[in-house]
Structure formats: structure tokens, C-alpha cells
Short mmCIF file of C-alpha atoms and ligand atoms in Angstrom, two decimals:
data_model
loop_
_atom_site.label_atom_id
_atom_site.label_comp_id
_atom_site.label_asym_id
_atom_site.label_seq_id
_atom_site.Cartn_x
_atom_site.Cartn_y
_atom_site.Cartn_z
CA UNK A 1 6.24 -30.45 -77.46
CA UNK A 2 3.54 -28.05 -78.61
CA UNK A 3 1.26 -24.92 -78.12
CA UNK A 4 -0.66 -25.12 -75.84
CA UNK A 5 -4.01 -21.83 -75.54
CA UNK A 6 -5.07 -21.56 -71.65
CA UNK A 7 -8.28 -19.70 -71.97
CA UNK A 8 -11.24 -18.58 -69.15
CA UNK A 9 -14.48 -20.74 -69.58
CA UNK A 10 -16.44 -18.64 -67.89
CA UNK A 11 -16.97 -14.61 -66.33
CA UNK A 12 -12.92 -14.90 -65.03
CA UNK A 13 -10.77 -15.84 -62.13
CA UNK A 14 -11.12 -19.41 -63.09
CA UNK A 15 -7.59 -20.27 -61.72
CA UNK A 16 -5.65 -19.25 -65.31
CA UNK A 17 -3.25 -18.21 -62.92
CA UNK A 18 -2.45 -21.17 -61.01
CA UNK A 19 -3.60 -23.43 -63.84
CA UNK A 20 -0.51 -21.57 -66.53
CA UNK A 21 1.84 -21.65 -63.18
CA UNK A 22 1.14 -24.75 -63.17
CA UNK A 23 2.05 -26.24 -66.13
CA UNK A 24 5.09 -23.72 -66.98
CA UNK A 25 7.24 -26.11 -65.34
CA UNK A 26 6.90 -27.79 -69.09
CA UNK A 27 6.82 -24.57 -71.15
CA UNK A 28 9.52 -23.53 -72.61
CA UNK A 29 7.48 -19.92 -73.76
CA UNK A 30 4.83 -18.43 -71.95
CA UNK A 31 2.58 -15.47 -74.14
CA UNK A 32 -0.23 -12.92 -72.62
CA UNK A 33 -2.11 -12.10 -76.16
CA UNK A 34 -4.47 -9.75 -74.58
CA UNK A 35 -6.44 -7.77 -71.94
CA UNK A 36 -4.15 -5.88 -69.94
CA UNK A 37 -3.94 -5.28 -65.68
CA UNK A 38 -7.95 -6.24 -65.38
CA UNK A 39 -6.94 -10.07 -64.87
CA UNK A 40 -5.54 -10.53 -61.36
CA UNK A 41 -3.49 -13.88 -61.83
CA UNK A 42 -2.69 -15.27 -58.71
CA UNK A 43 0.14 -17.45 -58.49
CA UNK A 44 1.21 -19.68 -54.80
CA UNK A 45 4.42 -20.79 -54.84
CA UNK A 46 5.65 -22.40 -51.18
CA UNK A 47 4.24 -19.85 -48.72
CA UNK A 48 3.75 -17.11 -51.08
CA UNK A 49 1.26 -15.84 -52.65
CA UNK A 50 2.26 -14.11 -55.87
CA UNK A 51 -0.60 -11.46 -57.76
CA UNK A 52 1.10 -9.99 -61.05
CA UNK A 53 -1.60 -8.78 -63.69
CA UNK A 54 0.41 -8.14 -66.17
CA UNK A 55 3.53 -10.45 -66.34
CA UNK A 56 2.47 -13.80 -67.66
CA UNK A 57 2.62 -16.46 -64.65
CA UNK A 58 5.09 -18.45 -66.73
CA UNK A 59 8.15 -15.63 -64.28
CA UNK A 60 8.46 -18.05 -61.20
CA UNK A 61 9.29 -20.44 -63.19
CA UNK A 62 12.32 -18.26 -64.95
CA UNK A 63 10.93 -19.46 -68.12
CA UNK A 64 10.56 -17.01 -71.51
CA UNK A 65 7.93 -14.55 -70.88
CA UNK A 66 6.09 -12.50 -73.26
CA UNK A 67 3.40 -9.30 -73.85
CA UNK A 68 2.65 -10.09 -76.96
CA UNK A 69 0.61 -7.17 -79.75
CA UNK A 70 -2.38 -7.51 -78.15
CA UNK A 71 -2.30 -6.57 -74.49
CA UNK A 72 -2.79 -2.94 -73.20
CA UNK A 73 -0.19 -2.19 -71.69
CA UNK A 74 0.03 -0.03 -68.49
CA UNK A 75 3.74 1.35 -67.85
CA UNK A 76 3.69 2.45 -64.85
CA UNK A 77 2.45 -0.61 -64.16
CA UNK A 78 5.41 -2.45 -65.86
CA UNK A 79 7.18 -0.39 -64.09
CA UNK A 80 5.97 -1.35 -60.48
CA UNK A 81 5.48 -4.94 -61.33
CA UNK A 82 9.22 -5.73 -62.40
CA UNK A 83 10.66 -3.56 -59.13
CA UNK A 84 8.55 -6.44 -56.73
CA UNK A 85 9.30 -9.18 -58.53
CA UNK A 86 13.57 -8.10 -58.09
CA UNK A 87 12.40 -7.19 -54.86
CA UNK A 88 11.52 -10.71 -54.37
CA UNK A 89 14.39 -12.09 -56.13
CA UNK A 90 13.09 -13.64 -59.38
CA UNK A 91 14.58 -12.97 -62.74
CA UNK A 92 13.00 -11.01 -65.11
CA UNK A 93 15.23 -11.37 -67.34
CA UNK A 94 14.19 -13.61 -70.09
CA UNK A 95 10.96 -11.16 -70.27
CA UNK A 96 9.98 -9.03 -74.27
CA UNK A 97 7.06 -7.35 -74.92
CA UNK A 98 5.75 -6.10 -78.78
CA UNK A 99 6.87 -3.04 -79.83
CA UNK A 100 3.10 -3.65 -81.27
CA UNK A 101 1.32 -3.57 -78.14
CA UNK A 102 -0.18 -0.09 -77.00
CA UNK A 103 -0.05 1.95 -73.86
CA UNK A 104 -1.84 2.76 -71.51
CA UNK A 105 -2.07 6.41 -70.56
CA UNK A 106 -4.06 8.66 -67.37
CA UNK A 107 -6.53 10.02 -69.39
CA UNK A 108 -7.38 6.69 -70.61
CA UNK A 109 -7.84 5.54 -66.42
CA UNK A 110 -9.49 8.99 -66.34
CA UNK A 111 -11.82 9.00 -68.40
CA UNK A 112 -13.11 5.27 -67.53
CA UNK A 113 -13.56 6.30 -64.27
CA UNK A 114 -15.78 9.13 -65.71
CA UNK A 115 -17.15 7.18 -67.90
CA UNK A 116 -17.96 4.19 -65.63
CA UNK A 117 -19.79 7.21 -63.33
CA UNK A 118 -21.54 8.91 -65.50
CA UNK A 119 -22.94 5.74 -66.28
CA UNK A 120 -25.31 5.16 -63.13
CA UNK A 121 -26.82 2.24 -63.18
CA UNK A 122 -25.78 1.49 -66.33
CA UNK A 123 -22.41 0.78 -65.95
CA UNK A 124 -20.52 -1.98 -66.59
CA UNK A 125 -18.55 -2.22 -63.58
CA UNK A 126 -15.04 -1.90 -64.78
CA UNK A 127 -12.15 -2.48 -63.67
CA UNK A 128 -11.05 1.13 -63.95
CA UNK A 129 -7.50 0.33 -65.36
CA UNK A 130 -8.41 2.34 -68.13
CA UNK A 131 -8.46 -0.61 -71.08
CA UNK A 132 -11.61 -0.13 -72.84
CA UNK A 133 -10.15 3.68 -73.24
CA UNK A 134 -7.28 2.68 -74.73
CA UNK A 135 -8.19 -0.57 -76.94
CA UNK A 136 -11.48 2.32 -78.08
CA UNK A 137 -8.05 4.51 -78.96
CA UNK A 138 -6.13 1.19 -80.28
CA UNK A 139 -9.39 0.93 -83.30
CA UNK A 140 -9.99 5.09 -83.29
CA UNK A 141 -5.97 4.81 -84.84
CA UNK A 142 -4.67 7.27 -82.44
CA UNK A 143 -3.26 4.65 -79.60
CA UNK A 144 0.32 5.33 -79.12
CA UNK A 145 2.24 1.72 -79.64
CA UNK A 146 4.87 0.86 -77.53
CA UNK A 147 7.76 1.50 -80.86
CA UNK A 148 6.03 4.73 -80.83
CA UNK A 149 6.60 5.15 -77.57
CA UNK A 150 10.35 4.84 -77.06
CA UNK A 151 10.69 7.19 -79.80
CA UNK A 152 10.77 10.14 -78.07
CA UNK A 153 10.33 12.47 -81.20
CA UNK A 154 7.15 10.39 -81.75
CA UNK A 155 5.96 10.04 -78.21
CA UNK A 156 6.04 13.74 -78.53
CA UNK A 157 4.34 14.55 -81.07
CA UNK A 158 1.21 12.03 -80.51
CA UNK A 159 0.86 12.97 -76.79
CA UNK A 160 0.31 15.96 -77.52
CA UNK A 161 -2.08 15.80 -80.21
CA UNK A 162 -3.86 12.88 -77.81
CA UNK A 163 -3.93 15.50 -74.63
CA UNK A 164 -5.55 18.36 -76.77
CA UNK A 165 -8.62 15.97 -77.31
CA UNK A 166 -8.73 14.13 -74.65
CA UNK A 167 -8.75 17.55 -72.22
CA UNK A 168 -10.84 19.28 -74.54
CA UNK A 169 -13.76 15.90 -73.89
CA UNK A 170 -13.02 15.76 -70.51
CA UNK A 171 -13.99 19.30 -70.00
CA UNK A 172 -16.37 18.99 -72.29
CA UNK A 173 -18.15 15.96 -70.55
CA UNK A 174 -17.29 16.40 -67.11
CA UNK A 175 -15.52 19.57 -66.29
CA UNK A 176 -12.80 17.68 -65.38
CA UNK A 177 -9.89 19.06 -65.30
CA UNK A 178 -7.09 17.95 -68.19
CA UNK A 179 -3.02 16.76 -67.80
CA UNK A 180 -0.85 18.47 -68.37
CA UNK A 181 1.64 17.78 -70.83
CA UNK A 182 5.04 18.13 -69.76
CA UNK A 183 4.05 16.00 -66.08
CA UNK A 184 2.73 12.99 -68.65
CA UNK A 185 5.71 13.33 -70.69
CA UNK A 186 8.87 13.78 -68.22
CA UNK A 187 7.06 10.53 -66.37
CA UNK A 188 6.17 8.83 -68.89
CA UNK A 189 9.46 9.18 -70.46
CA UNK A 190 11.24 7.85 -66.87
CA UNK A 191 9.12 4.22 -67.74
CA UNK A 192 10.07 4.61 -71.19
CA UNK A 193 13.75 3.60 -70.02
CA UNK A 194 12.10 0.30 -68.13
CA UNK A 195 10.63 -1.18 -71.20
CA UNK A 196 13.00 -0.09 -74.05
CA UNK A 197 15.35 -3.65 -73.37
CA UNK A 198 12.52 -5.45 -73.19
CA UNK A 199 11.33 -4.40 -76.93
CA UNK A 200 10.90 -7.23 -79.72
CA UNK A 201 9.19 -8.30 -82.76
CA UNK A 202 7.99 -10.74 -80.51
CA UNK A 203 5.82 -12.66 -82.69
CA UNK A 204 8.43 -13.29 -84.63
CA UNK A 205 10.53 -14.96 -81.39
CA UNK A 206 7.48 -17.05 -80.33
CA UNK A 207 7.16 -18.13 -83.98
CA UNK A 208 11.00 -19.21 -84.21
CA UNK A 209 9.87 -20.83 -81.06
CA UNK A 210 7.77 -22.76 -81.82
CA UNK A 211 9.49 -24.35 -85.76
CA UNK A 212 12.32 -25.02 -82.79
CA UNK A 213 9.46 -27.71 -81.88
CA UNK A 214 9.02 -25.89 -77.72
CA UNK A 215 6.19 -25.65 -76.36
CA UNK A 216 4.63 -22.56 -75.86
CA UNK A 217 2.13 -21.31 -73.77
CA UNK A 218 -0.67 -18.67 -73.97
CA UNK A 219 -2.43 -17.17 -71.88
CA UNK A 220 -5.13 -16.07 -71.88
CA UNK A 221 -6.46 -13.53 -68.92
CA UNK A 222 -10.80 -13.07 -68.09
CA UNK A 223 -12.31 -15.87 -69.69
CA UNK A 224 -14.80 -16.28 -72.60
CA UNK A 225 -18.49 -13.99 -71.67
CA UNK A 226 -15.56 -11.50 -71.23
CA UNK A 227 -15.30 -11.72 -74.80
CA UNK A 228 -15.60 -8.24 -76.98
CA UNK A 229 -17.60 -10.18 -79.54
CA UNK A 230 -19.07 -13.49 -77.72
CA UNK A 231 -19.48 -12.37 -74.02
CA UNK A 232 -22.14 -10.96 -72.32
CA UNK A 233 -21.79 -7.87 -74.70
CA UNK A 234 -22.20 -4.93 -73.06
CA UNK A 235 -20.87 -6.30 -70.02
CA UNK A 236 -17.54 -7.64 -71.54
CA UNK A 237 -13.58 -6.18 -71.66
CA UNK A 238 -12.93 -4.16 -74.67
CA UNK A 239 -10.75 -7.86 -76.25
CA UNK A 240 -10.84 -11.06 -77.25
CA UNK A 241 -10.50 -13.68 -74.16
CA UNK A 242 -11.04 -16.27 -76.95
CA UNK A 243 -8.61 -18.50 -78.27
CA UNK A 244 -8.63 -17.25 -81.66
CA UNK A 245 -7.41 -13.54 -79.74
CA UNK A 246 -4.26 -15.75 -78.99
CA UNK A 247 -3.43 -16.15 -83.11
CA UNK A 248 -3.97 -12.59 -83.03
CA UNK A 249 -3.15 -11.18 -80.29
CA UNK A 250 0.34 -12.72 -80.22
CA UNK A 251 0.85 -12.94 -83.92
CA UNK A 252 0.50 -17.07 -84.34
CA UNK A 253 -0.78 -18.30 -87.34
CA UNK A 254 -4.29 -20.81 -86.66
CA UNK A 255 -2.90 -23.54 -87.73
CA UNK A 256 0.27 -23.74 -84.86
CA UNK A 257 -1.63 -23.97 -82.07
CA UNK A 258 -2.15 -27.71 -81.55
CA UNK A 259 -4.73 -27.62 -78.03
CA UNK A 260 -6.58 -25.12 -75.79
CA UNK A 261 -7.52 -26.04 -72.76
CA UNK A 262 -10.72 -24.76 -71.15
CA UNK A 263 -9.87 -23.37 -67.28
CA UNK A 264 -13.58 -23.88 -65.62
CA UNK A 265 -13.85 -23.12 -61.96
CA UNK A 266 -15.56 -25.46 -59.68
CA UNK A 267 -18.62 -23.43 -59.49
CA UNK A 268 -19.42 -19.55 -60.73
CA UNK A 269 -18.58 -16.47 -60.07
CA UNK A 270 -18.86 -13.05 -61.39
CA UNK A 271 -17.29 -9.90 -60.74
CA UNK A 272 -18.72 -6.54 -62.63
CA UNK A 273 -22.74 -6.33 -63.39
CA UNK A 274 -24.70 -8.11 -66.38
CA UNK A 275 -27.04 -11.36 -66.11
CA UNK A 276 -25.81 -14.78 -64.47
CA UNK A 277 -28.09 -17.28 -64.74
CA UNK A 278 -27.18 -20.24 -61.77
CA UNK A 279 -26.18 -16.77 -58.80
CA UNK A 280 -26.86 -17.63 -55.71
CA UNK A 281 -27.97 -14.44 -53.93
CA UNK A 282 -28.20 -16.30 -49.94
CA UNK A 283 -26.77 -18.26 -47.62
CA UNK A 284 -25.64 -20.23 -50.14
CA UNK A 285 -23.61 -17.98 -53.11
CA UNK A 286 -22.27 -16.51 -49.05
CA UNK A 287 -21.20 -20.09 -48.25
CA UNK A 288 -19.40 -19.84 -51.42
CA UNK A 289 -17.63 -16.55 -51.52
CA UNK A 290 -16.62 -17.23 -47.49
CA UNK A 291 -15.57 -20.39 -48.30
CA UNK A 292 -13.51 -19.46 -51.67
CA UNK A 293 -12.55 -16.52 -50.46
CA UNK A 294 -13.65 -14.97 -53.85
CA UNK A 295 -12.68 -10.62 -53.61
CA UNK A 296 -11.11 -9.76 -56.73
CA UNK A 297 -7.64 -9.47 -57.25
CA UNK A 298 -7.64 -6.03 -59.22
CA UNK A 299 -9.90 -4.20 -57.38
CA UNK A 300 -11.27 -6.46 -54.00
CA UNK A 301 -14.81 -6.65 -54.54
CA UNK A 302 -16.95 -9.71 -53.38
CA UNK A 303 -17.57 -12.15 -56.31
CA UNK A 304 -20.62 -12.96 -56.85
CA UNK A 305 -21.33 -16.24 -56.17
CA UNK A 306 -23.60 -19.32 -57.75
CA UNK A 307 -23.12 -22.98 -59.26
CA UNK A 308 -21.01 -24.67 -62.10
CA UNK A 309 -23.38 -24.03 -65.25
CA UNK A 310 -22.20 -26.09 -68.44
CA UNK A 311 -24.37 -24.64 -70.78
CA UNK A 312 -21.37 -21.66 -70.40
CA UNK A 313 -18.58 -23.89 -70.39
CA UNK A 314 -20.19 -26.38 -73.55
CA UNK A 315 -20.80 -22.50 -75.16
CA UNK A 316 -16.61 -22.23 -74.75
CA UNK A 317 -15.78 -25.12 -75.82
CA UNK A 318 -18.14 -23.99 -79.50
CA UNK A 319 -16.51 -20.16 -79.59
CA UNK A 320 -13.27 -21.65 -78.57
CA UNK A 321 -12.47 -24.83 -80.28
CA UNK A 322 -11.57 -26.59 -76.82
CA UNK A 323 -9.86 -29.73 -76.61
CA UNK A 324 -9.19 -30.68 -72.49
CA UNK A 325 -10.61 -28.71 -69.81
CA UNK A 326 -8.48 -28.29 -66.33
CA UNK A 327 -11.05 -27.86 -63.16
CA UNK A 328 -9.73 -25.69 -60.47
CA UNK A 329 -11.91 -25.37 -56.47
CA UNK A 330 -12.60 -28.58 -56.19
CA UNK A 331 -11.81 -28.61 -52.36
CA UNK A 332 -13.68 -25.64 -52.13
CA UNK A 333 -17.06 -27.61 -52.45
CA UNK A 334 -16.24 -29.90 -50.49
CA UNK A 335 -19.05 -30.69 -46.50
CA UNK A 336 -21.96 -29.57 -49.06
CA UNK A 337 -24.71 -32.19 -48.64
CA UNK A 338 -25.67 -31.53 -51.53
CA UNK A 339 -23.87 -29.84 -54.82
CA UNK A 340 -25.96 -29.18 -58.39
CA UNK A 341 -25.27 -27.82 -61.97
CA UNK A 342 -26.91 -25.91 -64.31
CA UNK A 343 -26.93 -28.27 -67.60
CA UNK A 344 -29.97 -26.11 -69.22
CA UNK A 345 -32.06 -22.79 -69.22
CA UNK A 346 -35.82 -22.87 -68.85
CA UNK A 347 -37.36 -19.77 -71.18
CA UNK A 348 -40.35 -19.09 -71.72
CA UNK A 349 -41.62 -22.92 -71.35
CA UNK A 350 -38.79 -23.66 -73.74
CA UNK A 351 -35.74 -25.57 -73.13
CA UNK A 352 -32.81 -24.17 -74.53
CA UNK A 353 -29.46 -25.81 -73.73
CA UNK A 354 -27.38 -23.30 -76.41
CA UNK A 355 -26.02 -21.06 -74.48
CA UNK A 356 -28.16 -17.73 -76.04
CA UNK A 357 -26.55 -14.27 -77.81
CA UNK A 358 -28.68 -12.24 -76.97
CA UNK A 359 -28.63 -10.63 -73.43
CA UNK A 360 -32.39 -9.98 -72.98
CA UNK A 361 -32.81 -13.73 -74.02
CA UNK A 362 -29.93 -14.91 -71.26
CA UNK A 363 -31.88 -12.09 -68.83
CA UNK A 364 -34.74 -13.91 -69.40
CA UNK A 365 -33.96 -17.59 -68.89
CA UNK A 366 -33.97 -19.37 -65.37
CA UNK A 367 -31.77 -22.50 -64.88
CA UNK A 368 -32.43 -26.37 -65.10
CA UNK A 369 -30.35 -27.71 -62.23
CA UNK A 370 -29.61 -31.09 -61.32
CA UNK A 371 -28.75 -32.36 -57.98
CA UNK A 372 -26.18 -34.24 -56.96
CA UNK A 373 -24.71 -36.06 -53.80
CA UNK A 374 -21.84 -33.39 -51.78
CA UNK A 375 -18.20 -34.42 -51.23
CA UNK A 376 -17.38 -34.77 -47.60
CA UNK A 377 -13.64 -32.27 -47.09
CA UNK A 378 -10.47 -35.19 -48.32
CA UNK A 379 -7.09 -35.59 -48.15
CA UNK A 380 -4.54 -35.28 -50.90
CA UNK A 381 -5.14 -37.81 -53.35
CA UNK A 382 -2.09 -39.22 -55.85
CA UNK A 383 -4.65 -40.14 -58.41
CA UNK A 384 -8.46 -38.58 -58.86
CA UNK A 385 -9.44 -42.28 -57.91
CA UNK A 386 -8.35 -41.70 -54.46
CA UNK A 387 -10.71 -38.98 -54.94
CA UNK A 388 -14.37 -39.05 -52.70
CA UNK A 389 -16.99 -41.00 -54.72
CA UNK A 390 -18.82 -38.47 -55.07
CA UNK A 391 -17.05 -35.97 -55.96
CA UNK A 392 -15.87 -37.99 -59.03
CA UNK A 393 -18.54 -38.46 -59.52
CA UNK A 394 -19.21 -34.48 -59.38
CA UNK A 395 -16.25 -34.89 -62.23
CA UNK A 396 -17.38 -37.72 -64.44
CA UNK A 397 -20.68 -35.46 -65.29
CA UNK A 398 -18.79 -32.03 -66.17
CA UNK A 399 -17.21 -34.33 -68.62
CA UNK A 400 -19.96 -36.20 -70.03
CA UNK A 401 -21.93 -32.68 -70.35
CA UNK A 402 -19.34 -30.93 -71.73
CA UNK A 403 -18.04 -33.42 -74.08
CA UNK A 404 -15.00 -33.33 -73.33
CA UNK A 405 -11.88 -35.09 -71.17
CA UNK A 406 -10.12 -33.30 -67.75
CA UNK A 407 -6.12 -32.80 -68.26
CA UNK A 408 -5.85 -31.19 -64.91
CA UNK A 409 -7.46 -31.10 -61.76
CA UNK A 410 -7.00 -28.19 -58.63
CA UNK A 411 -7.53 -29.11 -55.14
CA UNK A 412 -6.01 -25.91 -53.97
CA UNK A 413 -4.14 -22.41 -54.38
CA UNK A 414 -0.13 -24.69 -53.86
CA UNK A 415 1.54 -26.20 -56.97
CA UNK A 416 1.67 -29.83 -55.70
CA UNK A 417 -2.07 -29.55 -55.42
CA UNK A 418 -3.03 -30.72 -58.76
CA UNK A 419 -4.20 -33.71 -60.30
CA UNK A 420 -2.42 -33.85 -64.15
CA UNK A 421 -4.22 -36.37 -66.07
CA UNK A 422 -3.43 -35.28 -69.19
CA UNK A 423 0.16 -34.07 -70.82
CA UNK A 424 -1.62 -31.22 -72.79
CA UNK A 425 1.52 -31.10 -74.37
CA UNK A 426 2.01 -34.33 -75.83
CA UNK A 427 3.09 -34.95 -79.21
CA UNK A 428 1.39 -31.93 -81.29
CA UNK A 429 -1.74 -33.23 -83.92
CA UNK A 430 -0.75 -34.99 -87.42
CA UNK A 431 -2.55 -32.19 -88.74
CA UNK A 432 -0.29 -29.10 -88.08
CA UNK A 433 1.54 -26.55 -90.22
CA UNK A 434 5.27 -26.48 -89.65
CA UNK A 435 5.63 -24.73 -92.27
CA UNK A 436 6.08 -21.72 -91.08
CA UNK A 437 9.88 -20.87 -92.10
CA UNK A 438 10.04 -20.81 -96.04
P1 IMO B 501 -8.52 -12.26 -64.80
O1 IMO B 501 -7.66 -12.31 -65.88
C1 IMO B 501 -13.06 -11.46 -63.69
C2 IMO B 501 -14.03 -7.95 -66.30
C3 IMO B 501 -14.32 -6.12 -65.34
C4 IMO B 501 -15.96 -6.15 -65.88
C5 IMO B 501 -15.58 -5.95 -67.22
C6 IMO B 501 -14.75 -5.45 -67.80
O2 IMO B 501 -8.45 -11.93 -64.05
O3 IMO B 501 -9.95 -13.40 -64.77
P2 IMO B 501 -12.93 -4.24 -67.79
O4 IMO B 501 -11.65 -3.61 -66.81
O5 IMO B 501 -11.91 -5.40 -68.47
O6 IMO B 501 -13.05 -3.36 -69.34
O7 IMO B 501 -14.06 -4.67 -67.33
O8 IMO B 501 -14.93 -7.73 -67.50
N1 IMO B 501 -13.61 -7.97 -66.11
C7 IMO B 501 -12.60 -9.39 -65.17
N2 IMO B 501 -13.43 -10.22 -64.40
N3 IMO B 501 -11.47 -11.13 -63.74
C8 IMO B 501 -11.43 -10.40 -65.02
O9 IMO B 501 -9.46 -10.70 -65.20
C9 IMO B 501 -11.37 -9.35 -65.46
N4 IMO B 501 -10.93 -8.35 -66.11
C10 IMO B 501 -11.96 -7.92 -66.42
O10 IMO B 501 -15.20 -6.74 -63.78
O11 IMO B 501 -17.54 -6.84 -65.37
MG1 MG B 502 -9.30 -10.79 -61.49
#
């Protein structure tokens, strides 16, 4: 009975939705702790495919699900997802939303779009969902929390004040039309009634679940290299996908986190702009994109594809304290004659094994590869021992290079196409802090 953070160890889209859904069978509670509807988590159940952006992937196992304080919540999207799940016959009765989460309003989305267009070639390639502007307002202390949103008088006052300022900015910077207070207020009051029954002190709920000895899974969105502090700044998102983000974004202490599972795709992808040393610009990259259907869940953009880069995974292990790896998409690479792993970088004649902190430095890095034989397409094995020898060799190389054990291997989109190697919800380590109660 323990707690587990699932993080993306690359640039997002590692398969966190599939991994979370698979592990949710054993979890009692699943918590989103950062990001918003920039995430696109795909879950396949039987012949149905569900794409969630905001609600935790644990919802498909009818587990207690929490949208934590660290999330930025677009009420319109929440209502859409609630309606969508209801249509699919999936219960959301155990979903709770933190009163301390901040809400995304239409001016955040408009500003995200206009900021991106203005940057031209220096654009960040955001998902244009208002994520950055909403977090900026949170930091500037002019954001609106869910609890404030649900108080009619407080929301009215804050919205009026913010709209005045945002409308002025839209006109002055972009010559763009502003928003009408009455229209936004009444529209968002309607959504508020759907949000109201879900609101709770979620930090308390989560800590109580841990006290009861339940399995709590923290579902990261985005990935390590999109982290505001630890990613490839400025080509990052505005939240903290690393494991430490779970403490802040859910309201749990670091001593209560037992394990951290880094989700790694068998190759690397990136949507949006910014440096990517092991990127494959030609036919090989196209092959991976088509084989893996690597197009964005949220925006439909083609993803940039390249070889697996263990320099990145080791970096993710460092900044998130990974204890295990989950490898996804091993099936996608089947059929290649040889596969490559980027194990280090070459820069100005030097070999670099630690992921560089400065963007300029990363831009100057050339990949250093090891080549391994590819493996043929294979039938679903009962255990990893039944995988083709070349595929096993690839997995061993990853474990050795990353100095971490594989806990889970995903061989396809469905729940059943998964090999579980380690019980990541096993007994918590002896040093675990049990003393949240006084
Ligand atoms: P999941 O959870 C991949 C990227 C965007 C852009 C940058 C900033 O599905 O792994 P933002 O809209 O967050 O301000 O955009 O971050 N990005 C993602 N890339 N997967 C995601 O989520 C992403 N969420 C944001 O493409 O480069
Ligand atoms: Mg995505």
C-alpha cells in the first residue's frame, strides 16, 4: 500500500495515460497535480478510445479522482469532459476538484494565441489553451481560484477588475477586441454550478487516503523537459511536471512519496519548438511518425520524432528521483533492421554525459549513438522472457544506461498489452513518514 508519482521522462506524450489507466486498477485514488487541458491522455478500453485532457485517467476504473490545486482548470473543458463521460456511461461521482486550483478564462486563451502569433519565428509552439497566461496570473496574484469563482460576489468583482486590465492590454498590444463582462460572467456562472458539487479540500482528502494506507497515484502531465525550471526553457510549459510538482500541486509532503515511475517512450518525440538532439529529420523520422501515429492529441500537430536519448532519461531520473521506468511503444519500433540509442552528446570535441542546462549549449550538441540490432514484429508474449532476443537486448541496454529497473513494458494501446515486472504499489520503504496525524 503506497504512493506513486507517474512522470513523463521526455517531452510529454510518453504514454502516461495508458500507464496510469493500467496502474489505476490497483490504485484507490488518482490525482492530477499540474498542467491543464494542454495534456492529452489517451486510454483504450476494449474497442473504445478515450482522450482525456483534464480529468485523471483513473476515472475509467471508477476510482476516486482528484484535480489538485496545482492544475489550471478551464471550466468549459471540465463541463465538456463531464458530459462526454456521462454519454459514455462512465461515472464521475468520485471526482473532486481543489478549491485552490486556478481557473482559465477566455482572455487567457485569447492572449495565448495572440502572444504566440506575435512571436513569429520565436514562437514556443504552445497548445494555445491559455495555460501560460493563467499560470502567469496565478504568479502575479491576480488569478481566480475555484473557491473564489464559486462565490458570486467575489467572482464578479475579480472578473470585472481583470477584464478591465486585459481588455486594455488586448487593445493596446494587439488592437484586438476585448470581452464583454456580462457575457463572460453569465456564461461562467452556468459552468460554476457544474463545478460546485465537486469542490473539496483535496490536500486533506489525499493525506487522509495515505493515512488509511491506500494506494495513491499522482498522474503527471507533460514531461521533464517541459518543466518550467528543469526543462528546455523557454520551450517549456508553465508548470512543474517533475515529481516535486506533485508535492506542491497536490498538497502532500515529499516524505510521503514512496516511488516515482518515469514513463519513457521507446523513441523520442517532441511537439512544439526547441532543440532536440536525437531528432530524425528524414525518412526514418517519417517512418516512426507514421508507424506510431505520432500526431498531437490536443492540437493534431505532427510530432517531431527521433531515437531514444538516455542522456534525457538519466536527467529525468536526477531531477525527479525516479525509482523505476515504464517503457512504452516497444511494438512501434518492431521491423527495423537496426535501432539506435543516443547515449551522450558531442560538443566542440568534448563528450558530454550530463544533460546541459543552457539552451545554447544543448543546441550545439551532436548525438553519440550506440547501434543495436532491430527486432521483428512479435506476438504478445506472456512475459518479457518471451520477447524477441533483440528487443530484450534493447531493454537491458536501457536499464543499464539509465541505471534503473523497468517496472512495466507497454506493447500496445490496450490494457492487456502490458507486461508488469515490478509491483510499484508494494510495501512502502521503511523510511516513509507515517506521521501526518498528530
Ligand atoms: P501530455 O500530458 C506534449 C508543449 C507544447 C509546447 C509547450 C508549451 O499529453 O504529455 P503550453 O500550451 O503548455 O503552454 O505549451 O509544451 N506541451 C506538450 N507536449 N505533451 C503534452 O502533454 C504537452 N503539453 C504541453 O507543445 O511546446
Ligand atoms: Mg500530449
